[in-house]
PDB file of C-alpha atoms in Angstrom:
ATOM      1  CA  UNK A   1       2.192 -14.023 -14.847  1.00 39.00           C
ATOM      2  CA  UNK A   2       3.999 -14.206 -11.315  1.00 51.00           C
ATOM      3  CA  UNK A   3       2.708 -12.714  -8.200  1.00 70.00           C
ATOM      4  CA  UNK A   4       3.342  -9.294  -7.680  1.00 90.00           C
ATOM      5  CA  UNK A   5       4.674  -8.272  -3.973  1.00 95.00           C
ATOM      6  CA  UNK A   6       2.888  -5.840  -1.912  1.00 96.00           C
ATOM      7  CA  UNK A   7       4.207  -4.270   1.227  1.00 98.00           C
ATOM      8  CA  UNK A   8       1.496  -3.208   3.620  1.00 98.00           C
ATOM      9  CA  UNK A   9       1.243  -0.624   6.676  1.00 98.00           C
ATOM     10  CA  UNK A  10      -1.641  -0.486   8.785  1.00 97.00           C
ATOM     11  CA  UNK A  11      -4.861  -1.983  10.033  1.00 96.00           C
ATOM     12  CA  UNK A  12      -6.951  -4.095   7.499  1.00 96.00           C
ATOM     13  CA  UNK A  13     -10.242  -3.547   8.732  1.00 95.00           C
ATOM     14  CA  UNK A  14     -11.642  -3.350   5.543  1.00 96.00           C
ATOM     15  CA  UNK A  15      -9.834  -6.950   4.170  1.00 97.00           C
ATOM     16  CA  UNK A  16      -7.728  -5.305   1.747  1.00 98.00           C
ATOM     17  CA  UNK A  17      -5.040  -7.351   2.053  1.00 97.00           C
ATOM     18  CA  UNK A  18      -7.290 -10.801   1.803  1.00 97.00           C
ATOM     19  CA  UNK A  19      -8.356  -8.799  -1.846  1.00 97.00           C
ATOM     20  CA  UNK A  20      -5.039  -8.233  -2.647  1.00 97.00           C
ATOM     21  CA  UNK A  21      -3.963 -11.809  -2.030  1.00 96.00           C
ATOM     22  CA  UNK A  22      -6.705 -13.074  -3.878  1.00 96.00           C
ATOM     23  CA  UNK A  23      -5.806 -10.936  -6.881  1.00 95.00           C
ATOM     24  CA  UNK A  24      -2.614 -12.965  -6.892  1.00 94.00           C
ATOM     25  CA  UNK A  25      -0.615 -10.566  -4.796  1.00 96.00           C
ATOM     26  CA  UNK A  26       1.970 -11.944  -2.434  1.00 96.00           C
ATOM     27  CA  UNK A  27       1.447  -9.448   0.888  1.00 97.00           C
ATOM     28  CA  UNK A  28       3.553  -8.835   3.947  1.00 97.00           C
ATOM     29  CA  UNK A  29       2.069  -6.829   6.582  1.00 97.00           C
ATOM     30  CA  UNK A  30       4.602  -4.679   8.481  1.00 97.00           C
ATOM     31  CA  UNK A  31       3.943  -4.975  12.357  1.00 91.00           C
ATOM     32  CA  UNK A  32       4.884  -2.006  14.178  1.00 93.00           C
ATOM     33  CA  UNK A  33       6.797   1.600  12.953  1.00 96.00           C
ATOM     34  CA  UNK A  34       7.719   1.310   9.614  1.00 97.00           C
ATOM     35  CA  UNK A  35      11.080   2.491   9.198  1.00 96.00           C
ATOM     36  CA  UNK A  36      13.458   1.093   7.065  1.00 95.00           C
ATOM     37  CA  UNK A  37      14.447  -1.556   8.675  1.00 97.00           C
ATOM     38  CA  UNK A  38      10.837  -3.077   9.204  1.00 97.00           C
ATOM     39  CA  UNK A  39      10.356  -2.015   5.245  1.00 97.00           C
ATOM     40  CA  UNK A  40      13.500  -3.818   4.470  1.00 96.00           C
ATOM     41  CA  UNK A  41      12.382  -6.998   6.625  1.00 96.00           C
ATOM     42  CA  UNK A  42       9.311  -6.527   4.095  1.00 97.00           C
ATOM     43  CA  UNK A  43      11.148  -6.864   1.326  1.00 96.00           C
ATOM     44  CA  UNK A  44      10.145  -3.194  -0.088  1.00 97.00           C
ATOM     45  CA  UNK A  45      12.930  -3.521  -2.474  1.00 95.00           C
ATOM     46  CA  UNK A  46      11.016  -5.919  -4.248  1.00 94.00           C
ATOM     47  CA  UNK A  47       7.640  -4.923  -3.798  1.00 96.00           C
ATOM     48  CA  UNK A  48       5.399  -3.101  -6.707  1.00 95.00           C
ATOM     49  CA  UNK A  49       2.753  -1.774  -4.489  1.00 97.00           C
ATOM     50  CA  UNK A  50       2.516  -0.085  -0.714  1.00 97.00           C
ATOM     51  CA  UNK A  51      -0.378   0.252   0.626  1.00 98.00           C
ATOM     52  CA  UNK A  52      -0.325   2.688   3.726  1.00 98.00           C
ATOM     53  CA  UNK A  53      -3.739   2.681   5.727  1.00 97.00           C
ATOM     54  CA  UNK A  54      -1.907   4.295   8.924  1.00 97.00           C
ATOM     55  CA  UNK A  55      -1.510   7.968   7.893  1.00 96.00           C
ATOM     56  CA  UNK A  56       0.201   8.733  10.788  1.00 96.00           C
ATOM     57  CA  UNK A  57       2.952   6.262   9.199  1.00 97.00           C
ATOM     58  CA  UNK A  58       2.969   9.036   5.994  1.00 97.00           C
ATOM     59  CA  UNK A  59       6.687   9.541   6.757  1.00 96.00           C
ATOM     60  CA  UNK A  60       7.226   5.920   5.909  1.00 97.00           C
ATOM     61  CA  UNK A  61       6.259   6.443   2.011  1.00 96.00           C
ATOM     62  CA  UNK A  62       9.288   8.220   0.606  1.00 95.00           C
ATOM     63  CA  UNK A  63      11.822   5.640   2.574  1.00 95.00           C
ATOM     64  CA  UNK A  64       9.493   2.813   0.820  1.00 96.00           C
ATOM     65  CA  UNK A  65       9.878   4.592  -2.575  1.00 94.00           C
ATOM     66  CA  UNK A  66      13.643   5.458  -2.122  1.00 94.00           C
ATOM     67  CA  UNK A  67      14.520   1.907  -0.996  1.00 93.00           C
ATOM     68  CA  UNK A  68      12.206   0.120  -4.253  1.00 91.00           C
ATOM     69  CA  UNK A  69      12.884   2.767  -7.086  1.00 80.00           C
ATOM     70  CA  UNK A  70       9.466   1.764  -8.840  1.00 87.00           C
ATOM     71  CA  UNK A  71       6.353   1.491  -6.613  1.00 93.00           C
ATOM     72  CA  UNK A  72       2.723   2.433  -6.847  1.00 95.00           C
ATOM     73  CA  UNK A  73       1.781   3.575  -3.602  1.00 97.00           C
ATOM     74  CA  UNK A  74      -1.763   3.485  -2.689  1.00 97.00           C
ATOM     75  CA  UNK A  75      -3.021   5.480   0.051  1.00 97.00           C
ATOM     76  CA  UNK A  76      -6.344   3.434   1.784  1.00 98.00           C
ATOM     77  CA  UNK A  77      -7.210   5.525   4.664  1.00 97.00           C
ATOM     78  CA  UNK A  78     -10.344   7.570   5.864  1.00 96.00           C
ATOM     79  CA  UNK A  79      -7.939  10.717   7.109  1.00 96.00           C
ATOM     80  CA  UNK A  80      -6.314  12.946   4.492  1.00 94.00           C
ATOM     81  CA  UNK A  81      -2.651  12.177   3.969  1.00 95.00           C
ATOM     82  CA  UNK A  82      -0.261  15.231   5.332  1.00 94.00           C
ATOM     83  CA  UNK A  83       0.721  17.731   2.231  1.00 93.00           C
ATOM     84  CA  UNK A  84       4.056  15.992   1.969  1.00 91.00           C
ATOM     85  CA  UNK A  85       3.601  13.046   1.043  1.00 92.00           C
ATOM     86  CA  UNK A  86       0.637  13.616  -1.043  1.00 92.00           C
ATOM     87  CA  UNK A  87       3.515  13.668  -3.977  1.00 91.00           C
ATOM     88  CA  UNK A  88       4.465  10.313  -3.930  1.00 93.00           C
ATOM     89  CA  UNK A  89       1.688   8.713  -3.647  1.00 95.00           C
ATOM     90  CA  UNK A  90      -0.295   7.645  -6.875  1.00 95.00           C
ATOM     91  CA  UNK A  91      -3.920   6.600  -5.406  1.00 95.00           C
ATOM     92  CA  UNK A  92      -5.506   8.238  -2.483  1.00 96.00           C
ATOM     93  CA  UNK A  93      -8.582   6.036  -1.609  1.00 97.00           C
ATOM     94  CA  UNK A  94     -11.354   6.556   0.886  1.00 97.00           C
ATOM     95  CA  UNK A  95     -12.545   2.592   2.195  1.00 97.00           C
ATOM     96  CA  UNK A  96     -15.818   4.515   2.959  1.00 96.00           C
ATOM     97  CA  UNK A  97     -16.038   4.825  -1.175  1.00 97.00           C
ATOM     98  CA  UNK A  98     -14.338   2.008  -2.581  1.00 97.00           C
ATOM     99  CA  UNK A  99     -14.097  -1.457  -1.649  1.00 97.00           C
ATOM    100  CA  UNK A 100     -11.641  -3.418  -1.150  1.00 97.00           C
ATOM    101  CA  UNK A 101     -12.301  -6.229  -4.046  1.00 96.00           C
ATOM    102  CA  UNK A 102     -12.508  -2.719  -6.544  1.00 96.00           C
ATOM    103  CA  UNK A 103      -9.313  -1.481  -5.404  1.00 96.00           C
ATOM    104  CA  UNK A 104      -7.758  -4.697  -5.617  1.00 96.00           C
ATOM    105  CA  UNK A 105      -8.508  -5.803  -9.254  1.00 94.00           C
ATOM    106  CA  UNK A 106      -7.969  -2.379 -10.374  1.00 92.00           C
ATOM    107  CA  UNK A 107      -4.081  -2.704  -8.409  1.00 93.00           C
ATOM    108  CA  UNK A 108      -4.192  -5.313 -10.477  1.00 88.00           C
ATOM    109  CA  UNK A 109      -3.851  -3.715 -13.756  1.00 75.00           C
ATOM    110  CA  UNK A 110      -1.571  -1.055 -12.730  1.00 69.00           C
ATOM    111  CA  UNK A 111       1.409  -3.363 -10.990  1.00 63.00           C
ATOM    112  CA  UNK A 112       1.381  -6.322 -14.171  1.00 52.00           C
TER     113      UNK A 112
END
């Protein structure tokens, strides 16, 4: 199997990204706002998972699904996401109750 591409918004305090990429994902981090431009420069539109750990960046998850059609979109943040954006997004995670090395082999399974 070929890597999978992950697009990824946020601090990584936890080292989910490092899990990620050691579960064969290909990551790019986006630095900054991510509007569409930054999610373009990210190559969203051929990513199979976003992973948003800045929920004040919420707004950011239906550009990423409108610009990549299909995309899992993982939510790995300690704050509760805002009501509307809950709907597109298929995993809500709290790092205080799963690790990163779980979450990643589970992504895994889902994107392949």
């Amino acid at each position: 199997m070929g890597e999978s591409n992950a697009v990824f918004v946020g601090p990584d305090p936890e080292g989910l990204g490092d899990a990620l990429e050691a579960e064969g994902f290909d990551v790019t981090h986006v630095d900054g706002i991510a509007d569409g431009a930054a999610l373009e420069d990210a190559g969203i539109d051929a990513a199979e998972l976003y992973v948003l750990t800045d929920v004040g960046q919420a707004t950011s998850i239906p550009v990423a699904v409108d610009r990549a059609g299909e995309l899992h979109v993982v939510v790995y943040a300690r704050e509760s996401l805002p009501e509307f954006a809950k709907g597109q997004a298929d995993l809500l995670l709290d790092p205080a109750l799963f690790e990163p090395e779980t979450v990643a082999e589970e992504l895994t399974g889902t994107t392949r």
